[in-house]
Amino acid sequence: MILVLIALCAILKGAVSSVSTNSAAPGKILGQILDKCCTDPKQTIIIQTSIDTFEEECKLSDLINDMLTYRKNLIPVIQGPSIPATVNSLYYNVFMVGSYSSFHKLYDTMGPSKYDFEGRFVIVYGYKLPQMKKITERTIKKMRDKKILNVIVVVVDDSSVEVYSYFPYHKGRCNNFDPVLVSNISLTEKHLDYDYFPNRLLNMYGCTVKVGTYSLKPFTIIETKANNETVYKGTEVDIVKTVARLHNFSIEFYLPENGSKWGFIRSIDSTGLMKLIQDESVDLGFGSIGMSVERNFFLKAGMSHSTSTFVFVVPPGQLYTSFEKLYKPFTTDSWGYLAVAFAFGLTFSQLFFGGHRITFLDMFKIESLETPLMNMWTQILGIPLPKLPKKNITLAIAIGWMTTGLLVRTLYQGAMFKYLRSGVQKSSVQTLQDINSAGLHYYMYDVTRRFFVDSPEILEKLIRYNSLETLF
């Protein structure tokens, strides 16, 4: 059976190559195109095939073999009809298809969780099909629907290899998605000098970009002049205007409905700026937007950047009062423990020594030391003897109290000396732990709380704002 399959492929290969002087020439050109578009050795080239007929399978198999044979860049290649589940974020992608329906099969599997839509896509049609121009237009439109800019469509013919792409921004034409023949390569050509993946956004030729934002001082400040002209300024507005000058595009601002700001992102019924972006009413949005799992799932994030820095201005440290100098060496828990211990001792003395001194002592001297009370007393004081002398139990109790008092006093004096030695001023607030220890509070809005769900110690000291303008 295998021999029959090989024979059929050989016959079909001979039939196809009979009209060409060199059957390996198309694959050789594809190998050069692959070398020019895939240059990062840290990435992997993913080659996927999709066919409808056995003839297409033989043709594409020959093209792939020749393409891989003549390429020069030593970049890893994964080839097959499907991609292993362990491979993610596909950057270099080559689709080998025999028809538009074959392409559509691969297209339906494309998703942002698997493919890097900012990567490079090479779609190779192994034949020049009837109505190839319309097929090329539909192919590019489909890729554009997924917001993929870096795509070329390669059409293999008997005498040449045609390369199509699209340039959405061109002089005199904006949002232009018509395919452009960028290279018609003869099969006898040896070297390719064309850049198939230029920066298509480097010069946008003054085209208009719809930008969504909202009033959020000092990032976005919206003012209305006497002539009803709306002026946009602020730190992030300046960034967007700078980008517009660098890439030569004009800005048209859009505001969310009902004066809303960030809004919430959902699969449906999103609100605020998130709704404008999700519905594609704007091309991009800005306004001190933080990254979150929900936003990254439904939307495409740009490059992260910082537009501001929070600076906590605090005094170098206030002088401790005399009372603070007394209680600071011990923590609040330590003082609480001592208070309970002394209260228990006074109560114990009053109950057992007041009015029943002789009776209690006589009873206590002959009492076994195996009682829970004496065991606890021995363990706390850490007396090295396995058993206390029964005839001197009173003396042992007195010594125990003296030892406890001496220990507490020594610890207190040592802690006070160490504490005062480090300075007589309160330390300044430097970390979140210092803020929490100082009993300070945090001011934020509900939309910001999502970034602190894993920090309950911050949310416990949260003071919410209802109006954004109250911050500035």
Tab-separated table of C-alpha atoms in Angstrom:
chain	number	residue	atom	x	y	z
A	1	MET	CA	0.000	0.000	0.000
A	2	ILE	CA	2.846	2.378	0.875
A	3	LEU	CA	4.529	1.661	-2.465
A	4	VAL	CA	1.302	2.461	-4.296
A	5	LEU	CA	0.990	5.769	-2.415
A	6	ILE	CA	4.562	6.714	-3.248
A	7	ALA	CA	4.001	5.828	-6.884
A	8	LEU	CA	0.859	7.972	-7.088
A	9	CYS	CA	2.683	10.947	-5.556
A	10	ALA	CA	5.542	10.456	-8.002
A	11	ILE	CA	3.136	10.395	-10.958
A	12	LEU	CA	1.348	13.540	-9.761
A	13	LYS	CA	4.638	15.245	-9.066
A	14	GLY	CA	5.805	14.474	-12.591
A	15	ALA	CA	2.572	15.826	-14.058
A	16	VAL	CA	2.836	19.055	-12.107
A	17	SER	CA	6.546	19.583	-12.759
A	18	SER	CA	6.283	18.943	-16.478
A	19	VAL	CA	5.234	22.521	-17.067
A	20	SER	CA	8.186	23.857	-15.102
A	21	THR	CA	11.848	23.614	-15.949
A	22	ASN	CA	12.750	23.144	-12.297
A	23	SER	CA	10.260	21.470	-9.955
A	24	ALA	CA	12.239	22.502	-6.860
A	25	ALA	CA	12.291	26.215	-7.789
A	26	PRO	CA	9.017	27.179	-5.987
A	27	GLY	CA	10.114	25.441	-2.802
A	28	LYS	CA	13.515	27.127	-3.042
A	29	ILE	CA	11.864	30.549	-3.273
A	30	LEU	CA	9.598	29.686	-0.342
A	31	GLY	CA	12.702	28.764	1.637
A	32	GLN	CA	14.168	32.216	0.925
A	33	ILE	CA	10.922	33.884	1.968
A	34	LEU	CA	11.001	31.851	5.168
A	35	ASP	CA	14.558	32.996	5.854
A	36	LYS	CA	13.578	36.643	5.428
A	37	CYS	CA	10.461	36.554	7.601
A	38	CYS	CA	11.645	34.212	10.357
A	39	THR	CA	14.910	35.468	11.823
A	40	ASP	CA	14.570	35.164	15.602
A	41	PRO	CA	16.327	31.956	16.748
A	42	LYS	CA	14.436	32.035	20.052
A	43	GLN	CA	11.152	31.408	18.232
A	44	THR	CA	9.812	28.313	16.481
A	45	ILE	CA	8.422	28.120	12.953
A	46	ILE	CA	5.033	26.426	12.911
A	47	ILE	CA	4.060	24.848	9.573
A	48	GLN	CA	0.474	23.652	9.318
A	49	THR	CA	-1.157	22.009	6.329
A	50	SER	CA	-4.774	21.833	5.273
A	51	ILE	CA	-5.925	19.964	2.166
A	52	ASP	CA	-9.134	18.862	0.491
A	53	THR	CA	-7.806	16.358	-2.044
A	54	PHE	CA	-5.034	13.824	-2.351
A	55	GLU	CA	-3.486	15.790	-5.203
A	56	GLU	CA	-3.183	18.842	-2.916
A	57	GLU	CA	-1.473	16.688	-0.296
A	58	CYS	CA	1.207	15.525	-2.729
A	59	LYS	CA	1.804	19.027	-4.070
A	60	LEU	CA	2.063	20.650	-0.641
A	61	SER	CA	4.238	17.839	0.659
A	62	ASP	CA	6.765	18.466	-2.137
A	63	LEU	CA	6.680	22.237	-1.505
A	64	ILE	CA	7.311	21.787	2.210
A	65	ASN	CA	10.197	19.381	1.652
A	66	ASP	CA	11.869	21.705	-0.868
A	67	MET	CA	11.220	24.759	1.309
A	68	LEU	CA	12.848	23.173	4.358
A	69	THR	CA	15.719	21.839	2.258
A	70	TYR	CA	16.704	25.220	0.826
A	71	ARG	CA	16.184	27.409	3.877
A	72	LYS	CA	19.366	28.581	5.624
A	73	ASN	CA	18.261	29.887	9.028
A	74	LEU	CA	18.626	27.219	11.687
A	75	ILE	CA	15.357	27.928	13.469
A	76	PRO	CA	13.375	25.034	14.986
A	77	VAL	CA	10.404	23.871	12.920
A	78	ILE	CA	7.235	22.084	13.993
A	79	GLN	CA	5.297	20.619	11.097
A	80	GLY	CA	1.952	18.862	10.934
A	81	PRO	CA	-1.788	19.250	10.410
A	82	SER	CA	-2.209	20.288	14.068
A	83	ILE	CA	-0.085	21.802	16.812
A	84	PRO	CA	0.717	20.056	20.117
A	85	ALA	CA	-1.244	21.413	23.068
A	86	THR	CA	2.003	22.271	24.867
A	87	VAL	CA	3.016	24.816	22.200
A	88	ASN	CA	1.569	28.282	22.838
A	89	SER	CA	1.979	31.847	21.637
A	90	LEU	CA	2.740	30.919	18.045
A	91	TYR	CA	4.741	33.776	16.485
A	92	TYR	CA	6.070	32.417	13.162
A	93	ASN	CA	3.192	30.715	11.358
A	94	VAL	CA	3.129	29.137	7.900
A	95	PHE	CA	-0.209	27.895	6.535
A	96	MET	CA	0.145	25.534	3.566
A	97	VAL	CA	-3.293	25.290	1.928
A	98	GLY	CA	-4.704	24.013	-1.332
A	99	SER	CA	-7.888	26.100	-1.482
A	100	TYR	CA	-9.836	28.774	0.338
A	101	SER	CA	-11.906	26.156	2.149
A	102	SER	CA	-8.642	24.567	3.323
A	103	PHE	CA	-7.485	27.923	4.637
A	104	HIS	CA	-10.788	28.430	6.422
A	105	LYS	CA	-10.314	25.179	8.325
A	106	LEU	CA	-7.099	26.521	9.849
A	107	TYR	CA	-8.590	29.970	10.314
A	108	ASP	CA	-11.395	28.572	12.467
A	109	THR	CA	-8.824	27.143	14.894
A	110	MET	CA	-7.053	30.471	15.424
A	111	GLY	CA	-7.490	32.095	18.801
A	112	PRO	CA	-5.523	34.594	20.923
A	113	SER	CA	-4.807	31.938	23.545
A	114	LYS	CA	-2.885	29.849	20.990
A	115	TYR	CA	-1.562	32.320	18.421
A	116	ASP	CA	0.338	35.542	18.849
A	117	PHE	CA	-1.618	37.911	16.614
A	118	GLU	CA	1.318	40.321	16.648
A	119	GLY	CA	3.462	37.628	15.062
A	120	ARG	CA	4.040	36.858	11.377
A	121	PHE	CA	1.774	34.772	9.168
A	122	VAL	CA	2.693	33.305	5.774
A	123	ILE	CA	-0.254	31.767	3.908
A	124	VAL	CA	0.851	29.667	0.942
A	125	TYR	CA	-1.560	28.561	-1.778
A	126	GLY	CA	0.037	25.650	-3.608
A	127	TYR	CA	-1.902	26.451	-6.809
A	128	LYS	CA	-2.992	29.542	-8.630
A	129	LEU	CA	-6.703	28.879	-8.401
A	130	PRO	CA	-9.512	30.370	-10.497
A	131	GLN	CA	-10.608	33.753	-9.155
A	132	MET	CA	-7.338	33.955	-7.239
A	133	LYS	CA	-7.695	37.718	-6.762
A	134	LYS	CA	-11.001	37.330	-4.952
A	135	ILE	CA	-9.608	34.473	-2.848
A	136	THR	CA	-6.644	36.637	-1.880
A	137	GLU	CA	-8.956	39.503	-0.906
A	138	ARG	CA	-11.099	37.240	1.261
A	139	THR	CA	-8.034	35.700	2.878
A	140	ILE	CA	-6.552	39.077	3.825
A	141	LYS	CA	-9.911	40.350	5.049
A	142	LYS	CA	-10.237	37.345	7.341
A	143	MET	CA	-6.802	37.987	8.825
A	144	ARG	CA	-7.632	41.667	9.219
A	145	ASP	CA	-10.794	40.711	11.144
A	146	LYS	CA	-8.507	39.209	13.782
A	147	LYS	CA	-6.446	42.429	13.878
A	148	ILE	CA	-3.430	40.706	12.281
A	149	LEU	CA	-1.176	43.146	10.434
A	150	ASN	CA	1.873	41.051	9.589
A	151	VAL	CA	0.499	38.695	6.963
A	152	ILE	CA	1.494	37.813	3.415
A	153	VAL	CA	-0.315	35.542	0.956
A	154	VAL	CA	1.982	33.537	-1.333
A	155	VAL	CA	0.557	32.077	-4.559
A	156	VAL	CA	2.670	29.422	-6.280
A	157	ASP	CA	2.330	29.430	-10.075
A	158	ASP	CA	3.986	27.384	-12.788
A	159	SER	CA	6.327	30.198	-13.768
A	160	SER	CA	6.478	32.475	-10.723
A	161	VAL	CA	5.675	32.965	-7.072
A	162	GLU	CA	3.396	35.912	-6.275
A	163	VAL	CA	3.444	37.551	-2.840
A	164	TYR	CA	0.501	39.683	-1.695
A	165	SER	CA	0.037	41.779	1.405
A	166	TYR	CA	-1.967	44.787	2.519
A	167	PHE	CA	-1.182	48.246	3.869
A	168	PRO	CA	-4.098	49.646	5.894
A	169	TYR	CA	-2.678	53.171	5.915
A	170	HIS	CA	-1.392	54.623	2.693
A	171	LYS	CA	-1.056	58.043	1.155
A	172	GLY	CA	-4.539	59.194	0.226
A	173	ARG	CA	-6.174	55.976	1.454
A	174	CYS	CA	-7.063	55.052	5.021
A	175	ASN	CA	-8.304	51.703	6.293
A	176	ASN	CA	-7.365	50.141	2.979
A	177	PHE	CA	-7.542	46.357	3.100
A	178	ASP	CA	-7.177	45.594	-0.594
A	179	PRO	CA	-4.394	43.112	-1.370
A	180	VAL	CA	-1.276	44.541	-2.974
A	181	LEU	CA	1.103	42.532	-5.151
A	182	VAL	CA	4.384	43.298	-3.414
A	183	SER	CA	6.554	40.812	-5.284
A	184	ASN	CA	6.291	38.679	-8.406
A	185	ILE	CA	9.274	36.359	-8.228
A	186	SER	CA	10.503	34.467	-11.238
A	187	LEU	CA	11.427	30.854	-10.627
A	188	THR	CA	14.912	31.600	-11.913
A	189	GLU	CA	15.505	34.405	-9.416
A	190	LYS	CA	18.219	33.578	-6.884
A	191	HIS	CA	18.137	36.356	-4.288
A	192	LEU	CA	15.205	38.153	-2.667
A	193	ASP	CA	15.773	41.680	-1.418
A	194	TYR	CA	12.206	42.663	-0.537
A	195	ASP	CA	11.140	43.270	3.089
A	196	TYR	CA	7.874	41.391	3.357
A	197	PHE	CA	7.097	42.535	6.902
A	198	PRO	CA	7.797	46.251	7.181
A	199	ASN	CA	6.368	48.329	10.020
A	200	ARG	CA	2.949	49.090	8.583
A	201	LEU	CA	2.195	51.600	11.343
A	202	LEU	CA	5.395	53.618	11.050
A	203	ASN	CA	3.722	56.202	8.827
A	204	MET	CA	-0.068	56.345	8.924
A	205	TYR	CA	-0.236	59.262	6.475
A	206	GLY	CA	-2.460	61.483	8.603
A	207	CYS	CA	-5.274	58.935	8.882
A	208	THR	CA	-7.696	59.356	11.769
A	209	VAL	CA	-7.522	57.076	14.791
A	210	LYS	CA	-10.527	56.903	17.120
A	211	VAL	CA	-9.391	57.158	20.723
A	212	GLY	CA	-11.574	56.597	23.794
A	213	THR	CA	-10.931	58.242	27.127
A	214	TYR	CA	-12.637	60.102	30.013
A	215	SER	CA	-11.907	62.838	32.501
A	216	LEU	CA	-9.373	61.652	35.046
A	217	LYS	CA	-7.079	64.344	36.375
A	218	PRO	CA	-4.139	64.640	36.012
A	219	PHE	CA	-3.983	61.908	33.374
A	220	THR	CA	-6.793	63.254	31.218
A	221	ILE	CA	-8.092	66.798	31.640
A	222	ILE	CA	-11.062	67.857	29.511
A	223	GLU	CA	-11.877	71.558	29.253
A	224	THR	CA	-14.494	73.404	27.222
A	225	LYS	CA	-13.633	76.877	25.938
A	226	ALA	CA	-15.997	79.774	25.410
A	227	ASN	CA	-16.537	78.839	21.766
A	228	ASN	CA	-17.602	75.319	22.845
A	229	GLU	CA	-14.313	73.873	21.657
A	230	THR	CA	-13.241	70.853	23.721
A	231	VAL	CA	-9.589	70.731	24.694
A	232	TYR	CA	-7.905	67.519	25.864
A	233	LYS	CA	-4.746	67.677	27.906
A	234	GLY	CA	-3.013	65.825	30.714
A	235	THR	CA	-0.094	63.435	31.134
A	236	GLU	CA	-1.542	60.511	29.155
A	237	VAL	CA	-3.049	62.816	26.534
A	238	ASP	CA	0.456	64.160	25.947
A	239	ILE	CA	1.721	60.589	25.488
A	240	VAL	CA	-0.975	59.802	22.906
A	241	LYS	CA	-0.321	63.062	21.041
A	242	THR	CA	3.402	62.301	21.000
A	243	VAL	CA	2.729	58.859	19.514
A	244	ALA	CA	0.440	60.499	16.943
A	245	ARG	CA	3.237	62.834	15.840
A	246	LEU	CA	5.741	59.975	15.598
A	247	HIS	CA	3.422	57.799	13.502
A	248	ASN	CA	1.741	60.635	11.626
A	249	PHE	CA	-1.928	60.106	12.483
A	250	SER	CA	-4.672	62.400	13.720
A	251	ILE	CA	-6.782	61.811	16.832
A	252	GLU	CA	-10.543	61.841	17.231
A	253	PHE	CA	-11.579	61.578	20.884
A	254	TYR	CA	-14.651	59.669	22.076
A	255	LEU	CA	-16.152	59.686	25.583
A	256	PRO	CA	-18.167	56.867	27.211
A	257	GLU	CA	-21.896	57.350	27.645
A	258	ASN	CA	-23.423	58.890	30.789
A	259	GLY	CA	-20.092	60.222	31.986
A	260	SER	CA	-18.822	56.764	32.955
A	261	LYS	CA	-15.125	56.058	33.132
A	262	TRP	CA	-13.347	52.677	33.097
A	263	GLY	CA	-16.481	50.599	33.247
A	264	PHE	CA	-16.600	46.833	33.612
A	265	ILE	CA	-15.641	44.310	30.954
A	266	ARG	CA	-17.884	41.292	30.364
A	267	SER	CA	-18.656	38.942	27.505
A	268	ILE	CA	-21.764	41.071	26.836
A	269	ASP	CA	-23.196	44.299	28.258
A	270	SER	CA	-19.852	45.865	29.109
A	271	THR	CA	-19.848	49.458	30.322
A	272	GLY	CA	-17.753	52.603	30.084
A	273	LEU	CA	-14.555	52.712	28.089
A	274	MET	CA	-14.394	48.904	28.086
A	275	LYS	CA	-17.615	48.846	26.043
A	276	LEU	CA	-16.256	51.339	23.483
A	277	ILE	CA	-13.158	49.209	22.927
A	278	GLN	CA	-14.978	45.878	22.909
A	279	ASP	CA	-17.608	47.112	20.420
A	280	GLU	CA	-14.801	48.541	18.243
A	281	SER	CA	-16.343	51.997	18.459
A	282	VAL	CA	-12.778	53.209	19.055
A	283	ASP	CA	-9.420	51.927	17.881
A	284	LEU	CA	-7.802	52.246	21.291
A	285	GLY	CA	-8.499	53.582	24.761
A	286	PHE	CA	-6.474	55.086	27.579
A	287	GLY	CA	-6.998	56.616	31.005
A	288	SER	CA	-4.856	55.121	33.772
A	289	ILE	CA	-6.010	51.618	32.851
A	290	GLY	CA	-4.524	48.773	34.854
A	291	MET	CA	-4.161	45.214	33.621
A	292	SER	CA	-6.476	42.533	34.982
A	293	VAL	CA	-7.396	38.971	34.090
A	294	GLU	CA	-10.808	39.992	32.745
A	295	ARG	CA	-9.462	42.830	30.600
A	296	ASN	CA	-6.668	40.707	29.139
A	297	PHE	CA	-9.153	37.947	28.347
A	298	PHE	CA	-11.583	40.077	26.346
A	299	LEU	CA	-9.304	42.845	25.039
A	300	LYS	CA	-5.840	43.178	23.564
A	301	ALA	CA	-3.452	45.083	25.810
A	302	GLY	CA	-0.768	47.408	24.557
A	303	MET	CA	2.680	47.826	26.046
A	304	SER	CA	2.482	48.376	29.776
A	305	HIS	CA	3.939	51.620	31.070
A	306	SER	CA	3.911	53.817	34.151
A	307	THR	CA	2.555	57.340	33.900
A	308	SER	CA	2.951	58.400	37.517
A	309	THR	CA	4.721	57.606	40.758
A	310	PHE	CA	3.130	57.661	44.193
A	311	VAL	CA	5.356	59.488	46.664
A	312	PHE	CA	4.559	59.241	50.379
A	313	VAL	CA	5.737	62.450	52.038
A	314	VAL	CA	6.200	61.848	55.772
A	315	PRO	CA	8.138	63.681	58.506
A	316	PRO	CA	11.521	62.221	59.509
A	317	GLY	CA	10.046	61.083	62.821
A	318	GLN	CA	8.307	62.636	65.796
A	319	LEU	CA	9.820	62.642	69.294
A	320	TYR	CA	8.524	59.990	71.633
A	321	THR	CA	6.610	61.177	74.662
A	322	SER	CA	7.670	60.102	78.148
A	323	PHE	CA	4.774	57.676	78.327
A	324	GLU	CA	5.707	56.155	74.946
A	325	LYS	CA	9.251	55.626	76.166
A	326	LEU	CA	7.850	53.588	79.081
A	327	TYR	CA	5.620	51.218	77.158
A	328	LYS	CA	7.396	50.991	73.764
A	329	PRO	CA	10.041	48.403	74.841
A	330	PHE	CA	7.280	45.781	75.153
A	331	THR	CA	4.631	45.110	72.563
A	332	THR	CA	0.964	45.448	73.364
A	333	ASP	CA	0.613	41.664	73.615
A	334	SER	CA	3.473	41.479	76.118
A	335	TRP	CA	1.938	44.146	78.324
A	336	GLY	CA	-1.384	42.369	78.132
A	337	TYR	CA	0.212	39.108	79.207
A	338	LEU	CA	1.920	40.793	82.185
A	339	ALA	CA	-1.306	42.481	83.252
A	340	VAL	CA	-3.157	39.179	83.218
A	341	ALA	CA	-0.330	37.467	85.114
A	342	PHE	CA	-0.220	40.099	87.861
A	343	ALA	CA	-3.996	40.164	88.130
A	344	PHE	CA	-4.030	36.388	88.486
A	345	GLY	CA	-1.272	36.544	91.118
A	346	LEU	CA	-3.090	39.169	93.197
A	347	THR	CA	-6.338	37.227	93.005
A	348	PHE	CA	-4.561	34.010	93.953
A	349	SER	CA	-2.882	35.670	96.964
A	350	GLN	CA	-6.095	37.235	98.197
A	351	LEU	CA	-8.130	34.065	97.921
A	352	PHE	CA	-5.669	31.631	99.456
A	353	PHE	CA	-3.595	33.782	101.784
A	354	GLY	CA	-6.116	36.273	103.075
A	355	GLY	CA	-7.654	34.907	106.324
A	356	HIS	CA	-6.481	31.332	105.653
A	357	ARG	CA	-2.720	31.824	105.700
A	358	ILE	CA	-1.794	29.079	108.233
A	359	THR	CA	-4.367	26.590	107.066
A	360	PHE	CA	-3.335	27.051	103.422
A	361	LEU	CA	0.384	26.776	104.106
A	362	ASP	CA	-0.016	23.692	106.241
A	363	MET	CA	-2.122	22.105	103.581
A	364	PHE	CA	0.181	23.234	100.799
A	365	LYS	CA	3.345	21.850	102.484
A	366	ILE	CA	2.019	18.339	102.555
A	367	GLU	CA	0.278	18.478	99.191
A	368	SER	CA	1.740	16.330	96.426
A	369	LEU	CA	3.606	18.169	93.707
A	370	GLU	CA	1.837	16.140	91.033
A	371	THR	CA	-1.117	18.560	90.973
A	372	PRO	CA	-1.699	20.490	87.698
A	373	LEU	CA	-1.099	23.830	89.419
A	374	MET	CA	2.364	22.933	90.677
A	375	ASN	CA	3.315	21.225	87.425
A	376	MET	CA	2.410	24.381	85.535
A	377	TRP	CA	4.341	26.520	88.016
A	378	THR	CA	7.436	24.339	87.659
A	379	GLN	CA	7.305	24.345	83.848
A	380	ILE	CA	6.872	28.124	83.583
A	381	LEU	CA	9.808	28.913	85.901
A	382	GLY	CA	11.920	26.174	84.353
A	383	ILE	CA	13.366	24.985	87.675
A	384	PRO	CA	15.951	22.240	86.910
A	385	LEU	CA	14.986	19.970	89.850
A	386	PRO	CA	12.634	17.121	88.868
A	387	LYS	CA	10.696	17.651	92.136
A	388	LEU	CA	10.572	20.545	94.554
A	389	PRO	CA	11.482	19.884	98.225
A	390	LYS	CA	8.166	19.507	100.061
A	391	LYS	CA	9.391	21.018	103.341
A	392	ASN	CA	10.596	24.222	101.634
A	393	ILE	CA	7.702	24.768	99.229
A	394	THR	CA	6.977	28.236	100.607
A	395	LEU	CA	10.542	29.304	100.023
A	396	ALA	CA	10.419	27.824	96.526
A	397	ILE	CA	7.282	29.827	95.706
A	398	ALA	CA	8.886	33.014	97.003
A	399	ILE	CA	12.035	32.391	94.995
A	400	GLY	CA	9.873	31.707	91.937
A	401	TRP	CA	8.132	35.037	92.238
A	402	MET	CA	11.444	36.828	92.706
A	403	THR	CA	12.898	35.030	89.691
A	404	THR	CA	9.895	35.957	87.569
A	405	GLY	CA	10.073	39.586	88.633
A	406	LEU	CA	13.823	39.731	88.035
A	407	LEU	CA	13.400	38.138	84.619
A	408	VAL	CA	10.666	40.554	83.561
A	409	ARG	CA	12.573	43.574	84.875
A	410	THR	CA	15.789	42.503	83.148
A	411	LEU	CA	14.005	41.931	79.860
A	412	TYR	CA	12.284	45.280	80.147
A	413	GLN	CA	15.471	47.204	80.902
A	414	GLY	CA	17.347	45.441	78.121
A	415	ALA	CA	14.607	46.136	75.604
A	416	MET	CA	14.386	49.772	76.687
A	417	PHE	CA	18.149	50.241	76.331
A	418	LYS	CA	18.153	48.657	72.878
A	419	TYR	CA	15.084	50.663	71.892
A	420	LEU	CA	16.443	54.040	73.038
A	421	ARG	CA	19.845	53.287	71.552
A	422	SER	CA	18.315	53.227	68.034
A	423	GLY	CA	16.989	56.775	68.456
A	424	VAL	CA	14.354	58.732	70.248
A	425	GLN	CA	12.299	59.445	67.130
A	426	LYS	CA	9.623	57.438	65.404
A	427	SER	CA	10.862	55.889	62.183
A	428	SER	CA	9.428	57.213	58.919
A	429	VAL	CA	6.942	55.200	56.874
A	430	GLN	CA	8.834	53.309	54.180
A	431	THR	CA	6.862	50.153	53.376
A	432	LEU	CA	3.295	48.862	53.328
A	433	GLN	CA	4.032	47.105	56.600
A	434	ASP	CA	5.028	50.459	58.104
A	435	ILE	CA	1.762	51.959	56.850
A	436	ASN	CA	-0.241	49.177	58.452
A	437	SER	CA	1.730	49.430	61.715
A	438	ALA	CA	1.183	53.185	61.834
A	439	GLY	CA	-2.578	52.691	61.560
A	440	LEU	CA	-2.889	54.712	58.351
A	441	HIS	CA	-5.685	54.218	55.822
A	442	TYR	CA	-5.832	53.727	52.058
A	443	TYR	CA	-7.959	55.838	49.728
A	444	MET	CA	-9.124	54.211	46.518
A	445	TYR	CA	-12.120	53.627	44.271
A	446	ASP	CA	-14.141	50.482	43.805
A	447	VAL	CA	-12.601	49.949	40.359
A	448	THR	CA	-9.159	49.803	42.004
A	449	ARG	CA	-10.096	47.299	44.699
A	450	ARG	CA	-9.774	44.391	42.250
A	451	PHE	CA	-5.988	44.788	42.283
A	452	PHE	CA	-5.839	44.191	46.052
A	453	VAL	CA	-8.057	41.141	46.469
A	454	ASP	CA	-4.987	39.182	47.602
A	455	SER	CA	-4.106	41.818	50.235
A	456	PRO	CA	-6.870	41.743	52.870
A	457	GLU	CA	-4.734	43.790	55.259
A	458	ILE	CA	-5.059	46.707	52.825
A	459	LEU	CA	-8.767	46.275	52.171
A	460	GLU	CA	-9.426	46.268	55.927
A	461	LYS	CA	-8.146	49.848	56.106
A	462	LEU	CA	-9.819	51.015	52.924
A	463	ILE	CA	-11.616	54.327	52.610
A	464	ARG	CA	-13.631	54.505	49.409
A	465	TYR	CA	-14.159	57.502	47.196
A	466	ASN	CA	-17.318	58.029	45.203
A	467	SER	CA	-16.129	60.911	43.049
A	468	LEU	CA	-12.860	60.854	41.165
A	469	GLU	CA	-12.545	64.615	41.364
A	470	THR	CA	-12.122	64.448	45.159
A	471	LEU	CA	-8.605	63.111	44.741
A	472	PHE	CA	-7.263	66.208	43.035
